[in-house]
Amino acid sequence: MPRPATSCINVDVLSHISINSLTLVDQLDLEFSDGMTVVTGETGAGKSILLGALGLAIGDRADSSLIANGSSKADISAIFDLTRHEEALNWLTERELQDGYQCILRRTISRDGRSRAFVNGSPTTVQELKKLSEMLLDIHSQHEHQSLLKKDTHIRLLDEFGGLENIVSATKESFIKLRDAKHRLKLLISSASEQSAKFQLLSYQSEELSALKIQKDETKKLEDEHKRLSSAGETLRKLSQAIEFCSDNSETGASHQLASTLKLLSKIEDDSIKPIAELIASALIHVDEAALDLASVIEQVNSNPSRQKEVENRLDAIYEISRKHKVQPDQLMALTEQIDRELDQVRDSKIEIEKLEKDISSAEEKFKELATKLSDSRREKARKLQVEITKSLQDLGMNGAKFEISLDPSSSWSESGLDEVEFKISTIPGARPAALSKIASGGELSRISLAIQVVTAKTSQTPTLIFDEVDVGVGGATAEVIGSLLRKLGTHAQIVCVTHLPQVAAQGHHHYVVAKSTTKVSAKTTVTRLTEESRVGEIARMLGGLEKTDLSIAHAKSMISGVASQKPN
C-alpha cells in the first residue's frame, strides 16, 4: 500500500478515544490532534478518568470496580493513525492485523472481572496489546520520578536519547548468544564424569560385539546347519535302507520285485494285461531313478564332527552375548548399531565441548567489541545529555544545579554491555554531584524528572507522550517555562498534558476541560473541547478560582495572546 504524502511535521498519532460506561462516564468520544493538547478541570472533576481509560486501552490491569453503575461492562477504544509509524505497521503486518494506516486498540471489562483485548477487531492477549502500545504511546505521571532512582532507568534513557537502539540491540543479542553457549558448555562439562563412565562401557560393549562380527540371519543358518550335522549318521542309515528297498540287488527290493512282475506278465497272452504291464514298467523306471537320486544324496550327506563342533562353539558365543545383553540373537546386529551410535554421540559431545569453547572465545571477542563501541557512544551522548538536562534544570528554576552522568565499568557483563550508568546531581554550586536519592528532595526530584523527560522526549521513538500533572509543586515563572518546554515538544511528538497550572494550560494548541455534575442520586463526568473564547474563561478560573474577575479574564487573554497560536508545521 503506497504511503500518502503529508506536509506536516507531526501526524496526529492518537486520533480518537471512545469511553463507554467507565466510572462516571456513560459515553465519551474525544478527537485528538497533533501539537500540544492540555486537559484541565477542577480538583476531583475526573481528569484521571481520561488517563485511566487510555491506560486500559494499552493494557493496564483491569478492575471491575471501574465499571459505571447500572452497566454490565466497560468498553474503551483508542484509534491511532500510523501513517508515519513504520515499526508499528510492520508489527501489525507480521501478525496479519494491519488494516490500512489505522489501528484500533479496544478493551472490554466485565462485572466478573474478566477483560478482553482487541487489535483492529481481532482478539489478542494483554501482553501483545502492551507490546504494540509501547510503540505508540508513553504516559509520564507525577509519580514517575520514583523510577529515576533506579539505574536501569538511567541506562535506558541515555540509550534512547543517544539513538543507540541498533548497537544496544546488537550487544544484547551478542550477550544472549554468549550466555546460552556458556550454559550449554556448563551442562556438557557437568556431565563429563558420567559421560566418561558411559564412554568406557560403550567402548567395551562395542569392541565385544565387533569381535563377534555377527552377520545377518547368521544364527538361523547356523542352527539349521547344526541340525543337519547332528543328525547326519541317522540320515545316512535311513538313506541306505531306502536304497536297499529300491535296489534290484535284493530279492525283496522294489526294483527286483517289479522286474519279476513284468517277467511274469509277459508270459500271459491277454491284451488287457498290456496296459498294466506298461504301468509297472513305468514304475520300475521311476524306482530306479529314485534309487540313483538317493545315492547322490548319500554322497552329499557328510558326518563332519569337527565342523559340527565349530558350529556349536559359534552358536554358544552368540547365545552367551545375547543373554548378557538381554536380547534375542537376531537382535544383536541392531544392538551393535545402536551402541555404535551412542558411542558416536559421546564422542560428538567431546567434540562439541571443544567447538563450544572455541565459539565462546569468539563470542566473547564479538561481545567485547560491540560493548566497547557501545560504551564509547554512551560517553559521547552522555556529555551532550548532561549539558541539555543541566540547562533544562536551570530553566525550571534550579539555578546552580548541575546534572552529571557517570559511566563506570560494571562488575559483570550483561545484556546492557559493560557499563554501569548512574544519574547524579548537585543542587548547590560547586558541590560534588551525587546520586539522586542522596541529594534531591521530593520537590526537586519532581522537577529533575520533568527536565529529564522533556529532554529525552525529543529523541523518543514513541510518537504520543502523555504528561499527567508532572508540574505539581511548581508555579510562577517556572510553570511558564514548563508550558513552553511542553509546547516545543509538540513539534517533535503529539503531547497530551493534564495540568492544574494556567501558565501550562495557556501554552496548549488544543484545550479540553473536565467537569463533574452531581445530583442527589448520581454523578457524571463530561469532557468538552474549548473554543478560543471559552478557553479564556477556563484559564481565568485557574488563575482566580471559581469567581472570574475582569482582572483574571484580562490576565488570561494576555497569557494566551503571548503564546504563538499557530500549530507546528
XYZ file of C-alpha atoms in Angstrom:
569
model
C 0.000 0.000 0.000
C 1.599 3.334 -1.024
C 2.007 5.762 1.850
C 0.135 9.054 1.404
C 2.189 12.210 1.269
C 1.970 14.687 4.134
C 3.269 18.207 4.582
C 3.056 18.203 8.374
C 5.980 17.587 10.686
C 3.667 15.685 13.008
C 0.833 13.324 12.265
C -1.815 13.049 14.969
C -0.969 9.521 16.091
C -3.651 9.245 18.798
C -6.638 10.461 16.825
C -9.659 9.302 18.830
C -10.679 7.736 22.132
C -14.105 6.320 22.943
C -15.153 5.550 26.537
C -18.335 3.702 27.461
C -19.584 3.010 30.995
C -16.294 3.689 32.757
C -16.620 5.084 36.310
C -18.529 8.379 35.955
C -18.568 8.390 32.140
C -21.589 6.970 30.321
C -20.433 7.813 26.816
C -17.482 9.948 25.723
C -15.817 10.442 22.340
C -12.769 12.682 22.037
C -10.801 13.691 18.959
C -7.085 14.435 19.276
C -4.803 16.430 17.004
C -1.079 16.975 16.709
C 0.832 19.515 18.734
C 0.118 20.003 22.435
C -3.296 19.239 23.932
C -3.987 20.328 27.511
C -6.619 18.837 29.821
C -7.769 20.906 32.796
C -10.567 20.870 35.354
C -11.304 21.375 38.992
C -9.837 19.032 41.565
C -11.989 15.907 41.749
C -13.645 16.556 38.381
C -12.282 13.321 36.980
C -9.246 14.276 34.883
C -7.721 10.937 35.830
C -10.575 9.098 34.083
C -9.206 10.012 30.672
C -5.737 8.727 31.514
C -7.211 5.673 33.208
C -9.161 4.876 30.044
C -6.043 5.270 27.920
C -4.154 3.036 30.336
C -6.775 0.314 29.974
C -6.708 0.621 26.192
C -2.958 -0.009 26.170
C -3.017 -2.962 28.571
C -3.126 -1.746 32.185
C -4.620 -4.082 34.799
C -8.415 -4.193 34.597
C -10.687 -3.750 37.632
C -14.438 -4.413 37.526
C -14.965 -1.653 40.121
C -14.249 0.830 37.304
C -17.486 -0.122 35.524
C -20.161 2.556 35.798
C -23.186 1.817 37.990
C -26.006 0.144 36.097
C -23.732 -1.229 33.347
C -22.608 -4.810 32.808
C -19.308 -3.904 31.181
C -16.998 -1.023 30.273
C -15.702 -0.582 26.734
C -12.719 1.589 25.757
C -11.294 2.121 22.269
C -8.292 4.164 21.171
C -7.677 4.888 17.479
C -4.167 5.632 16.205
C -3.045 6.979 12.834
C 0.066 5.023 11.786
C 0.709 6.832 8.511
C 4.287 7.590 9.555
C 4.870 4.780 12.036
C 6.655 2.038 10.094
C 7.657 -0.020 13.138
C 4.058 -0.408 14.328
C 2.845 -1.124 10.772
C 5.445 -3.885 10.415
C 4.408 -5.330 13.790
C 0.781 -5.471 12.668
C 1.664 -6.900 9.246
C 3.733 -9.713 10.780
C 0.660 -10.753 12.784
C -1.776 -10.209 9.908
C -3.534 -7.452 11.873
C -2.893 -4.469 9.597
C -5.940 -2.528 8.418
C -4.625 0.293 6.276
C -2.918 3.032 8.295
C -5.428 2.978 11.138
C -5.013 0.945 14.309
C -7.804 0.431 16.842
C -6.941 -0.807 20.333
C -10.007 -1.950 22.261
C -10.522 -3.268 25.780
C -13.680 -4.539 27.466
C -14.126 -5.237 31.198
C -16.944 -7.420 32.551
C -18.522 -7.436 36.001
C -16.963 -10.834 36.722
C -13.523 -9.209 36.448
C -12.624 -10.687 33.078
C -11.321 -8.457 30.331
C -10.779 -8.882 26.607
C -8.331 -7.125 24.294
C -8.614 -6.487 20.560
C -6.369 -5.048 17.857
C -8.206 -3.939 14.711
C -11.131 -6.139 15.730
C -9.092 -9.309 16.246
C -8.807 -10.803 19.763
C -5.321 -10.628 21.261
C -3.596 -11.046 24.599
C -2.978 -8.168 27.008
C 0.754 -8.890 26.672
C 0.600 -8.400 22.898
C -1.509 -5.277 23.383
C 1.185 -3.848 25.644
C 3.946 -4.640 23.138
C 2.127 -2.708 20.440
C 1.062 0.191 22.645
C 4.642 0.732 23.866
C 5.473 1.739 20.290
C 2.570 4.185 20.162
C 2.139 5.924 23.480
C 4.066 6.686 26.668
C 2.490 8.021 29.869
C 4.643 10.197 32.172
C 2.957 10.539 35.538
C 3.683 12.771 38.505
C 4.873 9.663 40.354
C 7.237 8.557 37.615
C 10.180 10.360 39.185
C 10.490 7.410 41.561
C 11.800 5.347 38.646
C 14.689 7.820 38.346
C 16.140 6.278 41.486
C 16.739 3.045 39.535
C 19.913 2.695 37.476
C 18.105 0.566 34.894
C 16.068 3.670 34.058
C 19.223 5.745 33.670
C 20.836 3.471 31.097
C 17.587 3.143 29.159
C 17.057 6.910 28.955
C 20.653 7.514 27.876
C 20.435 4.897 25.119
C 17.121 6.267 23.875
C 18.432 9.837 23.907
C 21.561 8.806 22.008
C 19.635 6.868 19.376
C 21.722 3.816 20.229
C 18.942 1.287 19.700
C 20.745 -0.624 16.925
C 24.026 -1.161 18.769
C 22.156 -1.789 22.042
C 20.133 -4.484 20.275
C 23.259 -5.995 18.679
C 25.075 -6.008 22.037
C 22.106 -7.631 23.750
C 21.841 -10.294 21.041
C 25.580 -10.961 21.263
C 25.392 -11.327 25.046
C 22.436 -13.715 24.852
C 24.298 -15.933 22.360
C 27.362 -15.899 24.611
C 25.300 -16.647 27.717
C 23.468 -19.528 26.004
C 26.731 -21.014 24.733
C 28.239 -20.871 28.228
C 25.139 -22.517 29.648
C 25.370 -25.372 27.137
C 29.056 -25.790 27.900
C 28.358 -25.885 31.622
C 25.785 -28.638 31.127
C 28.151 -30.676 28.984
C 31.041 -30.304 31.412
C 28.867 -31.067 34.451
C 28.013 -34.428 32.920
C 31.626 -35.126 31.882
C 32.265 -37.765 34.566
C 29.035 -39.552 33.719
C 29.881 -39.351 30.016
C 33.339 -40.739 30.717
C 31.955 -43.812 32.502
C 29.391 -44.258 29.764
C 32.115 -43.972 27.134
C 34.144 -46.757 28.770
C 31.130 -49.061 28.965
C 30.048 -48.390 25.413
C 33.611 -48.857 24.141
C 33.846 -52.273 25.838
C 30.451 -53.334 24.504
C 31.286 -52.101 21.024
C 34.596 -53.988 20.988
C 32.893 -57.157 22.231
C 30.156 -57.011 19.602
C 32.593 -56.011 16.856
C 34.771 -59.028 17.731
C 31.711 -61.277 17.379
C 31.182 -59.995 13.819
C 27.598 -61.179 13.749
C 26.138 -61.428 10.242
C 22.579 -61.013 9.051
C 20.499 -64.211 9.586
C 23.678 -65.970 10.765
C 22.071 -67.567 13.817
C 19.231 -69.117 11.780
C 21.675 -70.521 9.215
C 23.952 -71.947 11.924
C 21.024 -73.547 13.735
C 19.866 -75.200 10.501
C 23.380 -76.417 9.754
C 23.753 -77.753 13.274
C 20.581 -79.744 12.921
C 21.889 -81.309 9.706
C 25.291 -82.138 11.157
C 23.968 -83.562 14.413
C 21.541 -85.896 12.546
C 23.931 -86.935 9.691
C 24.522 -90.559 10.948
C 20.857 -91.368 11.332
C 20.144 -89.787 7.970
C 22.785 -91.981 6.248
C 21.340 -95.139 7.832
C 17.860 -94.323 6.646
C 19.010 -93.368 3.168
C 20.979 -96.643 2.837
C 17.952 -98.640 3.908
C 15.769 -96.751 1.437
C 18.206 -97.521 -1.394
C 18.172 -101.177 -0.391
C 14.370 -101.191 -0.521
C 14.543 -99.793 -4.077
C 17.512 -101.861 -5.275
C 17.355 -104.821 -7.729
C 20.247 -106.461 -5.914
C 17.925 -107.815 -3.290
C 15.090 -110.193 -3.895
C 12.966 -108.040 -1.623
C 13.980 -104.823 -3.395
C 11.278 -102.925 -5.202
C 13.221 -102.884 -8.458
C 13.749 -106.651 -8.332
C 10.111 -107.290 -7.459
C 8.849 -105.027 -10.261
C 11.172 -106.702 -12.794
C 9.954 -110.141 -11.699
C 6.360 -108.988 -12.028
C 6.933 -107.755 -15.591
C 8.584 -111.057 -16.487
C 5.527 -112.987 -15.273
C 3.059 -110.737 -17.078
C 4.991 -111.011 -20.338
C 4.139 -114.722 -20.413
C 0.383 -114.049 -20.344
C -1.358 -113.793 -23.713
C -4.058 -111.247 -22.880
C -4.422 -107.799 -24.389
C -5.980 -106.435 -21.187
C -2.711 -107.121 -19.354
C -0.641 -104.932 -21.694
C -1.663 -101.507 -20.167
C -0.983 -102.861 -16.707
C 2.413 -104.068 -17.734
C 3.205 -100.624 -19.140
C 2.302 -99.017 -15.792
C 4.561 -101.422 -13.937
C 7.362 -100.755 -16.436
C 6.981 -97.018 -15.831
C 7.025 -97.566 -12.053
C 10.218 -99.595 -12.445
C 11.867 -96.725 -14.288
C 10.858 -94.220 -11.506
C 12.080 -96.547 -8.757
C 15.451 -96.920 -10.453
C 15.738 -93.134 -10.870
C 14.807 -92.640 -7.197
C 17.492 -95.092 -6.176
C 20.068 -93.148 -8.185
C 18.951 -89.828 -6.609
C 19.147 -91.329 -3.131
C 22.675 -92.490 -3.883
C 23.548 -88.902 -4.932
C 22.102 -87.527 -1.689
C 24.105 -90.042 0.343
C 27.277 -88.706 -1.267
C 26.328 -85.146 -0.100
C 25.470 -86.135 3.455
C 28.680 -85.872 5.346
C 29.092 -86.584 9.021
C 31.690 -83.906 9.944
C 32.339 -83.839 13.729
C 34.907 -81.026 13.502
C 32.544 -78.716 11.566
C 29.750 -79.608 13.950
C 31.964 -78.559 16.852
C 32.779 -75.267 15.129
C 29.083 -74.520 14.616
C 28.284 -75.387 18.218
C 31.056 -73.075 19.518
C 29.868 -70.225 17.323
C 26.278 -70.647 18.480
C 27.407 -70.789 22.119
C 29.240 -67.463 21.687
C 26.170 -65.840 20.086
C 23.814 -67.198 22.759
C 26.110 -66.032 25.577
C 26.310 -62.419 24.351
C 22.571 -62.406 23.677
C 21.898 -63.433 27.295
C 24.427 -60.873 28.527
C 22.662 -58.041 26.715
C 19.195 -59.490 27.325
C 18.229 -59.563 23.658
C 17.352 -62.261 21.152
C 20.212 -63.486 18.925
C 18.575 -61.968 15.846
C 18.642 -58.545 17.601
C 22.419 -58.449 18.061
C 23.100 -56.612 14.801
C 20.622 -53.852 15.712
C 22.169 -53.664 19.212
C 25.630 -53.272 17.672
C 24.431 -50.376 15.515
C 22.689 -48.741 18.495
C 25.769 -48.950 20.714
C 27.934 -47.540 17.917
C 25.508 -44.609 17.528
C 25.585 -43.910 21.277
C 29.357 -44.118 21.233
C 29.437 -41.587 18.379
C 27.192 -39.274 20.401
C 29.550 -39.426 23.368
C 32.487 -38.749 21.056
C 30.475 -35.906 19.492
C 29.865 -34.384 22.946
C 33.614 -34.181 23.428
C 33.943 -32.587 20.024
C 31.044 -30.250 20.867
C 32.786 -29.162 24.077
C 35.891 -28.292 22.086
C 33.788 -26.474 19.462
C 31.790 -24.626 22.127
C 34.964 -23.479 23.836
C 36.162 -22.029 20.528
C 32.732 -20.478 19.835
C 32.640 -18.927 23.307
C 36.076 -17.426 22.832
C 34.941 -15.932 19.530
C 31.618 -14.758 21.039
C 33.450 -13.079 23.913
C 35.594 -11.133 21.463
C 32.500 -10.137 19.485
C 30.641 -9.032 22.618
C 33.600 -7.027 23.906
C 33.952 -5.347 20.529
C 30.246 -4.350 20.438
C 30.073 -3.447 24.123
C 33.208 -1.292 23.887
C 31.765 0.510 20.882
C 28.524 0.995 22.830
C 30.435 2.352 25.831
C 32.247 4.883 23.646
C 28.934 6.003 22.118
C 27.348 6.298 25.560
C 30.154 8.532 26.822
C 29.775 10.801 23.818
C 25.970 11.006 24.194
C 26.188 11.357 27.992
C 28.242 14.535 27.633
C 25.569 16.050 25.429
C 22.639 14.818 27.546
C 24.028 16.116 30.837
C 24.553 19.571 29.299
C 20.970 19.689 27.996
C 19.441 18.466 31.264
C 21.536 20.919 33.281
C 20.216 23.756 31.109
C 16.646 22.426 31.430
C 17.026 22.327 35.235
C 18.135 25.915 35.331
C 15.213 26.880 33.094
C 12.970 25.205 35.662
C 14.267 27.417 38.451
C 17.051 25.188 39.822
C 19.795 27.800 39.403
C 23.238 26.455 40.118
C 22.139 22.843 39.681
C 24.475 20.603 37.719
C 23.477 17.271 36.189
C 26.070 14.601 35.557
C 26.054 11.099 34.086
C 28.686 8.700 35.359
C 29.731 5.648 33.356
C 31.737 3.075 35.289
C 32.726 -0.486 34.357
C 30.057 -2.870 35.610
C 31.057 -5.706 37.910
C 29.907 -8.249 35.340
C 28.893 -8.458 31.704
C 25.197 -8.113 30.943
C 22.719 -7.574 28.132
C 23.326 -3.829 28.613
C 27.031 -4.155 27.900
C 29.980 -3.278 30.124
C 28.672 -0.099 31.727
C 27.051 0.929 34.958
C 25.229 4.194 34.232
C 24.085 6.491 37.029
C 22.468 9.923 37.005
C 23.953 12.321 39.552
C 23.205 15.897 40.516
C 24.429 18.735 42.657
C 21.880 21.371 43.654
C 24.437 23.674 45.271
C 27.014 25.448 43.090
C 30.456 23.919 43.478
C 29.186 20.812 45.278
C 30.242 17.394 44.040
C 27.405 15.634 42.141
C 25.998 12.603 43.958
C 23.252 10.033 43.428
C 19.757 11.492 43.011
C 18.467 9.604 46.036
C 21.083 11.246 48.262
C 20.833 14.837 47.006
C 17.400 15.685 45.649
C 14.387 16.467 47.811
C 10.911 15.352 46.799
C 10.049 18.639 45.115
C 13.428 18.839 43.419
C 13.147 15.255 42.213
C 9.836 16.125 40.553
C 11.450 18.974 38.617
C 14.509 16.853 37.809
C 12.171 14.178 36.465
C 10.376 16.721 34.294
C 13.663 18.135 32.977
C 14.853 14.649 32.028
C 11.507 13.720 30.479
C 11.372 16.892 28.419
C 14.916 16.498 27.089
C 14.734 12.766 26.381
C 11.245 13.014 24.853
C 12.765 14.931 21.938
C 14.530 11.767 20.842
C 11.878 9.301 21.985
C 10.731 6.769 19.420
C 7.244 6.959 20.913
C 5.104 9.417 18.884
C 2.491 10.230 21.557
C 3.529 11.404 25.032
C 1.081 11.848 27.900
C 2.111 14.066 30.845
C -0.050 13.591 33.935
C 0.357 16.600 36.260
C 4.161 16.422 36.131
C 4.105 20.126 37.038
C 2.906 19.522 40.597
C 4.845 21.616 43.128
C 5.930 24.401 40.789
C 4.425 27.734 39.847
C 5.085 31.261 38.612
C 7.816 31.735 36.038
C 8.881 28.114 36.336
C 5.377 26.980 35.388
C 5.549 29.183 32.288
C 8.857 27.568 31.353
C 7.327 24.109 31.772
C 4.475 25.066 29.462
C 6.892 26.462 26.900
C 9.012 23.310 27.007
C 5.996 21.062 26.542
C 4.752 23.222 23.650
C 8.127 22.901 21.941
C 7.895 19.150 22.397
C 4.728 19.369 20.311
C 6.961 19.953 17.288
C 8.564 16.534 17.856
C 5.694 14.473 19.179
C 1.999 14.554 19.961
C 1.673 15.873 23.529
C -1.305 15.436 25.865
C -0.813 17.225 29.186
C -3.085 17.053 32.234
C -2.307 20.167 34.272
C -3.597 22.433 37.038
C -1.342 25.354 36.107
C -2.772 28.172 33.959
C 0.726 29.004 32.709
C 0.981 25.486 31.236
C -2.604 25.368 30.001
C -2.169 28.638 28.104
C 0.612 27.038 26.020
C -1.604 24.317 24.527
C -2.616 24.175 20.888
C -5.852 22.442 21.943
C -7.716 22.549 25.243
C -10.179 20.141 26.918
C -11.898 20.810 30.223
C -13.201 18.065 32.519
C -16.252 18.793 34.666
C -18.314 16.754 37.096
C -22.006 17.311 37.739
C -23.562 15.834 40.881
C -27.170 15.203 41.903
C -28.606 13.505 44.968
C -28.621 10.157 43.201
C -25.761 10.271 40.707
C -22.580 11.943 39.479
C -21.409 12.380 35.915
C -18.164 13.499 34.298
C -18.047 15.304 30.958
C -15.138 16.421 28.790
C -15.550 19.427 26.499
C -13.266 20.813 23.819
C -12.944 24.542 24.370
C -13.221 27.287 21.806
C -10.818 30.201 21.949
C -13.430 32.238 23.803
C -14.347 29.560 26.360
C -10.695 28.815 26.826
C -10.172 32.311 28.188
C -12.796 31.617 30.832
C -11.119 28.361 31.885
C -7.687 29.995 32.164
C -9.303 32.795 34.198
C -10.866 30.188 36.543
C -7.462 28.551 37.006
C -5.967 31.939 37.808
C -8.547 33.199 40.257
C -10.769 30.314 41.407
C -14.480 29.936 40.738
C -15.131 33.700 40.791
C -13.915 35.159 37.500
C -12.998 38.830 37.609
C -12.230 41.346 34.924
C -8.646 41.179 36.080
C -8.405 37.372 35.823
C -10.065 37.420 32.381
C -7.699 40.124 31.152
C -4.768 38.168 32.558
C -5.980 35.014 30.808
C -6.297 36.809 27.462
C -2.820 38.235 27.915
C -1.350 34.799 28.620
C -2.994 33.226 25.586
C -2.080 36.057 23.244
C 1.502 35.810 24.408
C 1.735 32.269 23.094
C 2.189 31.540 19.412
C -1.163 30.156 18.321
C -0.020 28.602 15.078
C 0.263 24.786 15.011
C 3.665 23.315 14.303
C 4.071 22.655 10.583
